[in-house]
Coordinates of C-alpha atoms (C1' of nucleotides) in Angstrom, one line a residue:
Chain A
Q29 CA 94.9 90.0 96.1
I30 CA 98.5 88.5 96.5
C31 CA 99.8 85.2 96.6
Q32 CA 102.7 85.2 98.9
S33 CA 105.6 83.6 97.1
Q34 CA 109.2 83.2 97.2
N35 CA 111.0 81.9 94.2
N36 CA 107.9 81.7 92.6
V37 CA 106.5 79.0 95.3
F38 CA 103.2 80.1 96.5
Y39 CA 102.5 79.7 99.8
Y40 CA 99.4 81.4 101.3
A41 CA 97.1 84.7 100.4
T42 CA 96.5 87.6 101.1
F43 CA 93.8 90.3 100.3
Y44 CA 96.1 93.4 101.2
D45 CA 94.7 97.3 101.5
T46 CA 97.0 99.5 99.7
N47 CA 95.6 102.5 101.0
K48 CA 95.0 101.4 104.9
K49 CA 98.3 99.7 104.1
I50 CA 97.2 96.6 106.0
P51 CA 95.9 93.3 105.1
M52 CA 92.3 92.9 105.1
Y53 CA 93.1 88.8 105.7
S54 CA 95.0 85.8 104.9
A55 CA 93.7 82.5 103.8
Y56 CA 96.2 79.3 104.2
K57 CA 96.2 75.3 104.7
F58 CA 97.3 73.6 107.9
E59 CA 99.0 71.1 107.8
G60 CA 99.7 70.0 111.4
L61 CA 102.0 71.8 113.9
K62 CA 106.0 71.6 112.5
N63 CA 108.3 73.7 115.5
C64 CA 109.0 76.0 112.6
T65 CA 111.8 78.4 113.5
R66 CA 111.0 82.2 113.3
L67 CA 113.4 84.9 111.1
N68 CA 114.3 88.2 112.3
A69 CA 113.4 90.1 109.3
W70 CA 110.5 91.2 107.5
Y71 CA 110.0 91.0 103.8
I72 CA 107.9 93.6 101.5
E73 CA 106.4 93.1 98.2
P74 CA 108.0 95.3 95.6
Q75 CA 105.1 94.5 93.2
L76 CA 102.8 96.7 95.0
D77 CA 104.8 99.5 94.4
D78 CA 106.2 98.6 90.9
N79 CA 104.1 97.3 88.4
N80 CA 107.0 95.8 86.6
A81 CA 108.2 94.2 89.6
P82 CA 108.2 90.4 89.8
P83 CA 106.1 89.1 92.6
N84 CA 108.3 87.7 95.1
M85 CA 108.3 89.3 98.3
K86 CA 111.8 91.1 98.9
L87 CA 114.2 92.4 102.0
E88 CA 113.5 96.1 102.4
K89 CA 117.2 96.9 101.6
D90 CA 117.1 95.2 98.7
V91 CA 114.5 97.0 96.8
K92 CA 115.3 100.6 94.9
I93 CA 112.8 101.6 93.6
Q94 CA 110.8 105.2 93.5
G95 CA 107.9 105.5 95.5
L96 CA 108.6 102.9 97.8
G97 CA 105.9 102.4 100.9
D98 CA 103.4 104.3 98.7
Y99 CA 101.0 101.4 98.4
Q100 CA 102.7 99.4 101.7
A101 CA 103.8 99.4 105.0
L102 CA 107.3 99.5 105.6
N103 CA 109.3 98.4 108.3
G104 CA 110.3 102.2 109.8
N105 CA 106.5 102.2 110.1
Y106 CA 106.4 100.0 113.2
E107 CA 108.9 101.4 115.1
K108 CA 108.6 103.0 118.4
S109 CA 104.5 102.9 117.4
G110 CA 104.0 100.7 120.5
Y111 CA 102.4 97.9 117.8
D112 CA 103.4 94.9 117.1
R113 CA 103.5 93.3 113.8
G114 CA 101.0 91.0 114.3
H115 CA 100.9 87.9 111.9
L116 CA 97.4 87.1 110.1
A117 CA 98.9 83.7 108.5
P118 CA 100.9 82.8 111.9
V119 CA 104.6 81.0 111.8
F120 CA 103.0 78.6 114.3
Q121 CA 100.7 76.8 112.0
A122 CA 102.7 77.3 109.1
E123 CA 103.3 73.7 106.6
S124 CA 107.0 73.9 106.4
Q125 CA 109.8 76.1 107.2
S126 CA 109.7 77.8 103.8
C127 CA 106.1 78.8 104.3
A128 CA 106.9 80.0 107.9
D129 CA 109.4 82.4 106.4
T130 CA 106.8 83.4 104.1
T131 CA 104.8 84.4 106.6
F132 CA 107.2 87.5 107.7
T133 CA 106.1 89.8 105.0
L134 CA 104.8 93.2 105.7
T135 CA 101.9 92.6 104.1
N136 CA 100.9 89.4 106.2
A137 CA 101.3 92.0 109.6
A138 CA 98.8 94.6 111.3
P139 CA 99.4 96.7 113.7
Q140 CA 98.7 94.5 117.2
N141 CA 98.5 95.2 120.7
P142 CA 101.6 93.4 121.7
Y143 CA 100.0 91.9 124.7
F144 CA 97.2 90.8 122.8
N145 CA 99.5 89.3 120.3
R146 CA 101.9 87.5 122.9
G147 CA 99.0 87.1 125.1
Q148 CA 95.5 85.8 124.3
W149 CA 95.9 86.0 120.4
R150 CA 98.8 83.6 120.8
V151 CA 97.2 80.8 123.1
L152 CA 94.2 81.2 120.6
E153 CA 96.7 80.5 117.5
R154 CA 97.7 77.3 119.6
N155 CA 94.6 76.0 120.9
I156 CA 93.1 76.1 117.5
A157 CA 96.0 74.1 116.2
K158 CA 96.1 71.4 118.6
N159 CA 91.7 71.0 118.3
L160 CA 92.3 70.7 114.6
S161 CA 95.4 68.5 114.7
D162 CA 93.5 66.3 117.1
Q163 CA 89.8 66.7 115.2
C164 CA 90.3 66.9 111.7
L165 CA 93.9 65.9 110.4
P166 CA 93.4 62.4 111.8
N167 CA 90.0 62.2 109.8
K168 CA 92.1 63.4 106.5
Y169 CA 90.4 66.3 106.2
S170 CA 91.5 69.4 104.3
V171 CA 92.0 72.4 106.9
Y172 CA 91.5 75.5 106.0
I173 CA 91.8 78.9 108.0
V174 CA 91.9 82.6 107.1
T175 CA 92.6 85.4 109.8
G176 CA 91.8 89.1 109.1
V177 CA 91.5 92.1 110.7
V178 CA 88.4 94.8 111.0
P179 CA 90.4 98.3 110.1
G180 CA 89.8 100.8 112.6
T181 CA 90.0 104.6 112.8
K182 CA 93.4 105.2 113.9
N183 CA 96.8 105.3 112.3
I184 CA 99.8 103.9 113.6
S185 CA 100.8 107.1 114.9
N186 CA 101.0 110.9 113.4
K187 CA 102.6 110.6 110.5
V188 CA 102.2 107.5 109.1
N189 CA 98.7 106.3 107.3
V190 CA 99.0 102.4 108.4
K191 CA 95.8 101.9 109.6
V192 CA 95.5 100.1 113.4
P193 CA 92.7 97.3 113.4
S194 CA 89.9 97.6 115.9
H195 CA 88.9 93.4 115.9
F196 CA 91.3 90.4 115.2
W197 CA 89.1 87.4 113.7
T198 CA 90.1 83.9 112.4
A199 CA 87.8 81.2 111.2
Y200 CA 88.6 77.5 110.1
C201 CA 87.2 75.0 108.0
C202 CA 87.8 70.9 107.6
L203 CA 86.7 69.9 104.3
D204 CA 85.9 66.0 103.3
N205 CA 86.7 64.2 100.4
N206 CA 83.6 65.7 99.0
N207 CA 84.9 69.4 100.0
K208 CA 81.9 69.7 102.4
C209 CA 82.7 71.9 105.6
Q210 CA 82.5 69.0 108.1
I211 CA 84.0 70.7 111.5
S212 CA 84.2 75.1 111.1
G213 CA 84.3 78.1 113.9
G214 CA 85.8 81.1 114.4
F215 CA 86.7 83.8 116.7
I216 CA 86.9 87.5 117.3
G217 CA 88.4 89.7 119.5
V218 CA 89.0 93.6 120.3
N219 CA 92.2 94.5 119.6
E220 CA 93.4 94.2 123.6
N221 CA 94.5 91.4 125.4
I222 CA 91.3 90.4 125.9
T223 CA 90.1 86.7 125.4
P224 CA 88.6 86.7 121.9
K225 CA 85.2 85.3 121.6
D226 CA 84.2 81.9 120.3
K227 CA 82.0 82.3 117.3
S228 CA 80.0 79.7 115.1
V229 CA 81.1 80.7 111.1
K230 CA 78.0 81.8 110.7
D231 CA 77.9 83.9 113.2
L232 CA 80.8 85.6 112.8
E233 CA 80.1 86.0 109.1
T234 CA 76.7 88.1 110.6
E235 CA 79.1 90.3 112.9
L236 CA 81.7 90.8 110.1
A237 CA 79.4 91.9 107.9
K238 CA 78.1 94.2 110.6
L239 CA 81.7 95.6 111.3
Y240 CA 82.5 96.0 107.9
N241 CA 79.3 97.9 106.7
L242 CA 78.5 94.9 104.1
T243 CA 75.6 93.2 102.8
S244 CA 77.0 90.1 103.5
F245 CA 80.2 88.4 103.9
N246 CA 81.4 84.9 102.8
L247 CA 84.5 83.6 105.2
F248 CA 84.1 80.6 103.0
D249 CA 83.1 79.7 99.4
R250 CA 79.7 78.1 99.2
S251 CA 80.2 76.1 96.1
T252 CA 80.7 72.6 96.2
E253 CA 83.0 72.7 93.0
P254 CA 87.0 72.9 93.8
P255 CA 87.8 76.4 92.9
A256 CA 89.9 77.7 90.4
N257 CA 93.2 76.0 90.7
K258 CA 96.2 78.3 91.3
A259 CA 98.9 78.6 93.8
N260 CA 100.9 75.5 93.5
Q261 CA 97.9 73.3 93.1
K262 CA 96.7 74.0 96.8
T263 CA 92.7 74.3 96.5
M264 CA 92.7 77.4 98.6
K265 CA 89.8 78.5 99.9
I266 CA 89.6 82.1 99.2
S267 CA 86.6 84.4 101.6
S268 CA 84.8 86.6 99.7
F269 CA 83.7 90.1 100.3
K270 CA 80.4 91.2 98.5
T271 CA 80.1 95.4 98.7
K272 CA 76.9 97.0 98.3
R273 CA 78.7 99.0 95.4
Q274 CA 81.8 99.1 94.3
Chain B
dC27 C1' 123.3 88.6 116.5
dT28 C1' 122.0 89.1 121.8
dG29 C1' 119.3 90.6 125.3
dA30 C1' 115.2 91.7 127.1
dC31 C1' 110.4 92.0 128.4
dG32 C1' 105.5 90.6 129.9
dT33 C1' 101.7 86.7 128.9
dG34 C1' 100.5 82.3 130.0
dC35 C1' 101.2 77.6 130.9
Chain C
dG30 C1' 111.1 77.7 135.0
dC31 C1' 109.6 77.4 130.0
dA32 C1' 107.8 78.9 125.6
dC33 C1' 106.8 82.2 122.6
dG34 C1' 106.1 87.0 119.7
dT35 C1' 108.1 90.6 119.7
dC36 C1' 111.7 94.7 120.3
dA37 C1' 115.8 97.6 120.8
dG38 C1' 120.5 98.4 120.4

DNA sequence: CTGACGTGC
DNA sequence: GCACGTCAG
């Protein structure tokens, strides 16, 4: 579990698989379209490979620790792989420029078919942002989005142990003053440039439980109580995994 | 940094 | 034509 931060300010949360070296999901709050610009570099998270490192993302060239890359993907893993570093928490839906900057960390990215990333997935991110802006923000709902992947069996390349997702999915939930979800929905698509399928949260949970081989899977916190307050006083609703055994 | 590419509007 | 999200050099 990583709370993505720069200078100790936290912007969103990621559940990262250090074995497969891709995130399972990123969860964040949507506050409208901000026209943020993109970085042209990707950060990494030193604390994954070094327990003593502080939890702020850094540029790879500024990190000098032994065993770098043992527990996370590095930029070189993606080079000439034929895959994009596809954002989970996207730039397009970021709440601020600093937030957009912090999405450029490899723990928030997974190998994505470039035509899918730049094609149908991009269209989906934009459509969701527009619908949420029209339907939820004017009502003063708090909008939470969680975006994740289903790991496939393929590695990004012969020698590099970074798993290529079989699917990308995303789900949103608009909470009213009483923390009740008033508007919600989701999408899932295979990692090819095919239009992702529209799903209710419930149907998406059922499909994901099957794909993850879990007994149940909850995208959003079922409780009406706000979750433990963390991460810059944002009440982030994190999806939860319930595994058969762990 | 710049230039380029494919997608989709 | 234009915006977008990337990549290569």
